Short mmCIF file of C-alpha atoms in Angstrom, two decimals:
data_model
loop_
_atom_site.label_atom_id
_atom_site.label_comp_id
_atom_site.label_asym_id
_atom_site.label_seq_id
_atom_site.Cartn_x
_atom_site.Cartn_y
_atom_site.Cartn_z
CA MET A 1 52.74 108.62 52.00
CA ALA A 2 50.90 105.42 52.84
CA HIS A 3 53.98 103.58 54.15
CA ARG A 4 55.63 104.96 57.22
CA ILE A 5 59.03 103.82 58.48
CA ARG A 6 59.14 102.59 62.04
CA SER A 7 62.90 102.27 62.13
CA LEU A 8 65.79 102.89 59.79
CA SER A 9 69.13 101.48 60.87
CA HIS A 10 69.75 102.51 64.52
CA PRO A 11 67.82 105.64 65.49
CA ARG A 12 69.46 107.12 68.53
CA GLY A 13 66.65 106.26 70.87
CA THR A 14 66.65 102.59 69.89
CA ARG A 15 70.34 101.92 69.25
CA ALA A 16 70.93 99.99 72.46
CA ALA A 17 67.88 97.74 71.92
CA ALA A 18 68.72 97.16 68.28
CA GLY A 19 72.29 96.40 69.21
CA GLY A 20 70.96 93.74 71.59
CA VAL A 21 68.85 92.20 68.89
CA LEU A 22 71.82 92.11 66.55
CA ALA A 23 74.14 90.67 69.17
CA ALA A 24 71.64 87.93 69.90
CA THR A 25 71.18 87.26 66.21
CA VAL A 26 74.86 86.99 65.53
CA ALA A 27 75.34 84.76 68.59
CA ALA A 28 72.54 82.47 67.37
CA LEU A 29 74.01 82.30 63.87
CA LEU A 30 77.52 81.48 65.18
CA ALA A 31 75.98 78.85 67.43
CA GLY A 32 74.59 77.08 64.38
CA GLY A 33 71.03 78.36 64.47
CA ALA A 34 71.10 79.33 60.80
CA THR A 35 71.46 76.96 57.88
CA GLY A 36 75.11 76.37 57.11
CA PRO A 37 76.88 76.89 53.78
CA VAL A 38 75.02 75.42 50.80
CA THR A 39 77.00 73.42 48.30
CA ALA A 40 76.98 74.49 44.66
CA ALA A 41 75.46 71.13 43.71
CA ALA A 42 72.26 72.13 45.50
CA ALA A 43 71.52 74.95 43.08
CA THR A 44 68.71 74.23 40.66
CA THR A 45 69.89 76.42 37.78
CA SER A 46 73.28 77.40 36.37
CA THR A 47 74.50 80.76 37.71
CA ARG A 48 77.42 81.42 35.34
CA SER A 49 77.97 85.11 34.65
CA GLY A 50 75.41 86.46 32.26
CA SER A 51 72.98 83.57 32.65
CA THR A 52 69.27 83.77 33.35
CA PRO A 53 68.59 84.42 37.08
CA ALA A 54 68.81 81.20 39.08
CA ASP A 55 66.64 79.75 41.83
CA PHE A 56 68.01 79.55 45.31
CA PRO A 57 68.46 76.13 46.88
CA ALA A 58 65.45 75.10 48.94
CA SER A 59 67.57 75.37 52.10
CA VAL A 60 67.57 79.20 51.77
CA GLN A 61 63.93 79.00 52.85
CA ALA A 62 62.27 82.39 52.28
CA ARG A 63 59.20 81.73 54.44
CA GLY A 64 55.73 83.27 54.20
CA LYS A 65 55.71 86.58 52.39
CA ALA A 66 59.49 86.94 52.50
CA ARG A 67 61.44 87.21 49.26
CA VAL A 68 65.14 87.53 48.60
CA THR A 69 67.46 88.27 45.70
CA ALA A 70 71.26 87.95 45.59
CA ALA A 71 73.84 89.00 43.01
CA VAL A 72 77.48 87.95 43.07
CA LEU A 73 80.42 89.08 40.93
CA ASP A 74 83.82 87.32 41.10
CA LEU A 75 86.33 90.14 40.78
CA ASP A 76 89.07 87.61 40.02
CA GLY A 77 87.06 85.80 37.35
CA THR A 78 86.86 86.40 33.61
CA GLY A 79 83.19 87.20 33.45
CA ARG A 80 82.10 90.80 34.01
CA LYS A 81 78.40 90.17 34.67
CA PRO A 82 77.10 89.08 38.11
CA ALA A 83 75.36 85.80 38.76
CA VAL A 84 71.87 86.56 40.01
CA TYR A 85 69.65 84.40 42.24
CA GLY A 86 65.94 85.14 42.46
CA ALA A 87 64.03 87.79 40.56
CA ASP A 88 66.11 90.95 40.02
CA ALA A 89 63.21 93.12 41.11
CA PRO A 90 63.25 96.46 43.06
CA TYR A 91 63.46 96.49 46.87
CA ASP A 92 63.54 99.29 49.45
CA THR A 93 67.17 100.13 50.21
CA ALA A 94 66.85 101.15 53.84
CA SER A 95 70.36 102.12 54.99
CA ILE A 96 72.41 100.52 52.19
CA ILE A 97 71.55 103.71 50.29
CA LYS A 98 74.13 105.43 52.52
CA VAL A 99 76.92 104.06 50.32
CA ASP A 100 75.25 105.67 47.29
CA ILE A 101 74.73 108.92 49.16
CA LEU A 102 78.41 109.13 50.06
CA ALA A 103 79.44 108.22 46.47
CA ALA A 104 77.28 111.15 45.24
CA MET A 105 78.86 113.43 47.86
CA LEU A 106 82.34 112.42 46.85
CA LEU A 107 81.56 113.07 43.17
CA ARG A 108 80.48 116.61 44.18
CA ALA A 109 83.77 117.09 45.98
CA GLN A 110 85.70 115.83 42.95
CA ASP A 111 83.81 118.28 40.71
CA SER A 112 84.65 121.18 43.01
CA GLY A 113 88.35 120.24 43.18
CA HIS A 114 88.18 120.24 46.97
CA ALA A 115 88.17 117.45 49.52
CA LEU A 116 85.27 116.90 51.89
CA THR A 117 85.24 119.39 54.77
CA ALA A 118 86.06 118.19 58.27
CA GLY A 119 82.30 118.27 59.08
CA GLU A 120 81.41 116.26 55.97
CA ARG A 121 84.09 113.70 56.76
CA ALA A 122 82.74 113.29 60.28
CA GLN A 123 79.21 112.86 58.89
CA ALA A 124 80.41 110.34 56.29
CA LYS A 125 82.18 108.30 58.98
CA ALA A 126 79.14 108.28 61.24
CA MET A 127 76.78 107.45 58.36
CA ILE A 128 78.75 104.45 57.09
CA GLU A 129 80.43 103.02 60.17
CA ARG A 130 77.57 103.52 62.67
CA SER A 131 74.71 103.92 60.19
CA ASP A 132 73.86 107.27 61.82
CA ASN A 133 70.61 108.62 60.38
CA LYS A 134 71.14 112.25 61.38
CA ALA A 135 74.37 112.28 59.34
CA ALA A 136 72.52 110.64 56.42
CA ASN A 137 69.77 113.25 56.60
CA ALA A 138 72.34 116.07 56.33
CA LEU A 139 74.25 114.51 53.42
CA TRP A 140 71.05 113.56 51.57
CA ARG A 141 70.06 117.21 51.66
CA ARG A 142 73.62 118.24 50.59
CA ILE A 143 73.53 116.08 47.43
CA GLY A 144 70.13 117.48 46.41
CA LEU A 145 67.81 114.67 47.56
CA ALA A 146 66.57 112.13 44.97
CA SER A 147 67.42 114.35 41.97
CA GLY A 148 71.00 114.72 43.13
CA LEU A 149 71.25 110.95 43.66
CA GLN A 150 69.86 110.34 40.21
CA ALA A 151 72.45 112.65 38.60
CA ALA A 152 75.26 110.91 40.42
CA ASN A 153 73.97 107.44 39.58
CA LYS A 154 73.84 108.26 35.89
CA ARG A 155 77.56 108.98 36.06
CA LEU A 156 78.22 105.83 38.11
CA GLY A 157 76.38 103.57 35.73
CA LEU A 158 73.36 102.68 37.86
CA THR A 159 70.18 102.15 35.84
CA SER A 160 67.56 100.77 38.18
CA THR A 161 67.74 102.89 41.34
CA LYS A 162 65.11 105.52 42.15
CA GLY A 163 65.56 107.92 45.08
CA GLY A 164 63.02 107.99 47.86
CA PRO A 165 60.45 110.81 48.13
CA GLY A 166 61.45 114.02 49.87
CA ALA A 167 63.56 113.34 52.95
CA LYS A 168 62.86 109.60 52.93
CA TRP A 169 66.14 108.31 51.54
CA GLY A 170 65.45 104.87 53.08
CA LEU A 171 62.57 104.38 50.62
CA THR A 172 64.90 104.54 47.64
CA ARG A 173 64.23 101.57 45.40
CA THR A 174 67.06 99.50 43.89
CA THR A 175 67.89 96.10 42.45
CA ALA A 176 70.65 93.63 43.39
CA SER A 177 72.29 94.11 39.96
CA ASP A 178 72.35 97.88 40.44
CA GLN A 179 74.01 97.45 43.82
CA ILE A 180 76.73 95.36 42.17
CA ARG A 181 77.24 98.24 39.71
CA LEU A 182 77.65 100.62 42.62
CA LEU A 183 80.05 98.25 44.40
CA ARG A 184 82.15 98.01 41.23
CA THR A 185 82.74 101.70 41.25
CA VAL A 186 84.21 101.31 44.74
CA PHE A 187 86.01 97.97 44.66
CA ASP A 188 86.58 96.85 41.05
CA THR A 189 89.95 97.41 39.46
CA VAL A 190 88.41 97.15 35.98
CA PRO A 191 86.63 100.44 35.06
CA ASN A 192 82.87 100.31 34.82
CA GLN A 193 82.25 100.69 31.10
CA LYS A 194 78.98 102.56 31.68
CA ALA A 195 80.73 105.31 33.64
CA GLY A 196 83.04 107.64 31.76
CA SER A 197 86.55 107.74 33.12
CA ALA A 198 86.25 111.50 33.76
CA SER A 199 83.16 111.05 35.91
CA ALA A 200 83.85 107.87 37.92
CA LEU A 201 85.00 107.95 41.47
CA ASN A 202 88.73 108.71 41.68
CA ASP A 203 91.22 106.77 43.84
CA THR A 204 90.84 109.09 46.79
CA SER A 205 87.08 108.70 46.81
CA ARG A 206 87.26 104.96 46.33
CA THR A 207 89.73 104.67 49.24
CA CYS A 208 87.40 106.72 51.44
CA LEU A 209 84.45 104.35 50.81
CA ARG A 210 86.54 101.18 51.10
CA THR A 211 88.01 102.30 54.42
CA LEU A 212 84.71 103.23 56.00
CA MET A 213 82.96 100.05 54.82
CA SER A 214 85.83 98.03 56.36
CA HIS A 215 85.29 99.57 59.80
CA ILE A 216 81.59 98.88 60.43
CA ALA A 217 80.49 98.91 64.07
CA ALA A 218 80.74 95.49 65.68
CA ASP A 219 76.95 95.18 66.24
CA GLN A 220 76.38 95.63 62.49
CA SER A 221 79.01 93.12 61.29
CA TRP A 222 76.51 90.66 59.84
CA GLY A 223 75.03 90.05 56.39
CA VAL A 224 77.24 89.29 53.38
CA SER A 225 80.23 88.87 55.68
CA ALA A 226 78.69 85.48 56.67
CA ALA A 227 79.94 84.18 53.28
CA ALA A 228 83.52 85.36 53.85
CA ASP A 229 86.39 83.26 55.14
CA SER A 230 88.70 86.24 55.63
CA GLY A 231 88.32 89.95 54.79
CA TRP A 232 85.20 91.91 54.13
CA ALA A 233 83.75 95.41 53.77
CA LEU A 234 80.02 96.03 53.88
CA LYS A 235 76.97 98.18 54.57
CA ASN A 236 73.69 96.77 55.94
CA GLY A 237 70.20 98.23 56.00
CA TRP A 238 66.96 97.33 57.74
CA LEU A 239 63.57 98.83 58.39
CA GLN A 240 60.17 97.71 59.56
CA ARG A 241 57.11 98.87 57.61
CA ASN A 242 54.28 100.14 59.78
CA THR A 243 51.50 99.06 57.44
CA THR A 244 52.53 95.38 57.46
CA GLY A 245 54.92 94.98 60.41
CA LEU A 246 57.22 93.11 58.03
CA TRP A 247 60.94 93.78 57.70
CA ASP A 248 63.22 94.83 54.83
CA VAL A 249 66.77 93.53 55.50
CA ASN A 250 69.66 94.16 53.04
CA SER A 251 73.42 93.73 52.87
CA VAL A 252 75.96 94.71 50.27
CA GLY A 253 79.75 94.58 50.14
CA ARG A 254 83.02 92.92 49.15
CA ILE A 255 84.13 89.65 50.67
CA THR A 256 87.06 87.24 50.31
CA ALA A 257 86.25 83.53 50.04
CA GLY A 258 88.38 80.70 48.76
CA GLY A 259 91.11 83.13 47.77
CA HIS A 260 88.78 85.10 45.48
CA HIS A 261 87.31 88.55 45.98
CA TYR A 262 83.55 88.82 45.47
CA LEU A 263 81.09 91.65 45.29
CA VAL A 264 77.86 90.52 46.90
CA ALA A 265 74.41 92.19 47.13
CA VAL A 266 71.54 90.52 49.01
CA LEU A 267 68.16 92.28 49.18
CA SER A 268 65.14 90.99 51.05
CA ASP A 269 61.73 92.01 52.35
CA GLY A 270 58.67 90.47 53.95
CA SER A 271 60.39 88.84 56.95
CA THR A 272 58.35 88.65 60.14
CA SER A 273 61.24 89.84 62.31
CA MET A 274 64.64 91.45 61.90
CA LYS A 275 66.24 88.25 63.24
CA ASP A 276 64.54 86.21 60.51
CA GLY A 277 65.57 88.79 57.86
CA VAL A 278 69.21 88.72 58.95
CA ALA A 279 69.23 84.91 58.91
CA LEU A 280 67.64 84.84 55.43
CA VAL A 281 70.16 87.33 54.03
CA GLU A 282 73.08 85.32 55.46
CA ARG A 283 71.76 82.02 54.11
CA ALA A 284 71.26 83.64 50.72
CA ALA A 285 74.74 85.12 50.71
CA ARG A 286 76.33 81.80 51.59
CA ALA A 287 74.39 79.92 48.94
CA ALA A 288 75.08 82.46 46.22
CA VAL A 289 78.81 82.70 46.91
CA SER A 290 79.11 78.92 47.32
CA SER A 291 77.60 78.41 43.90
CA ALA A 292 79.67 81.20 42.32
CA THR A 293 82.89 79.52 43.60
CA ALA A 294 81.98 76.45 41.61
CA HIS A 295 81.92 78.29 38.32
#
């Protein structure tokens, strides 16, 4: 394949270095290095549920070749379609695909009538909480690679996600809207109408995913959580492409802001560094959620 992955999440040999980058990034953001929350009035287009995708405020500043898309769904609102900012085009998933991998694994367990084994539970915990790639490799094979993911996603209502080639789960392609569909299967109390009640994740499976996404390792507690003012649950993903040296940085999850619960998916690529990608994702999350709260 023409594109090789230099890093996916935290490979064991680079975990300490990556953790340092993340710690520095988070410290810089908390110190005010990133653009603060953007008011809804700054948005250039209406983002009410079901509207045409909106432009981000200029303050989001996707520089150079970078691009970013965000989707937000207010779980406490009346609309059932997410507000989308930017073009709802496909992006590489990097490690956010690990939520989808575990959802597929849990569906398999439901079908068999048996819970995950002790070994599978340990792999699921490592894969989500620490973004462990070895665990992801094992579970990706267990679900049947891309074809297994596709079968699970059909049941979960995803329509625009294509599994990566062979063992390369991080090169799965997805859209922000599809990530909201996946998050709904985990966090929404209203059933996803595209997934039959007999095939959707059951309460035990949903609780498993919610719990793990609420206990992300401290050095990975960035991304959509920047838009929260209280609780959150998330999964992040990042990789650098060898052919360009540019970074894909993504974040998906549930947050609480202004007393409402939101599902948020922010996908980006083309950043010149991971630090820039994290800052872009966080600015986009703040802007999108801020605008959603005004509608």
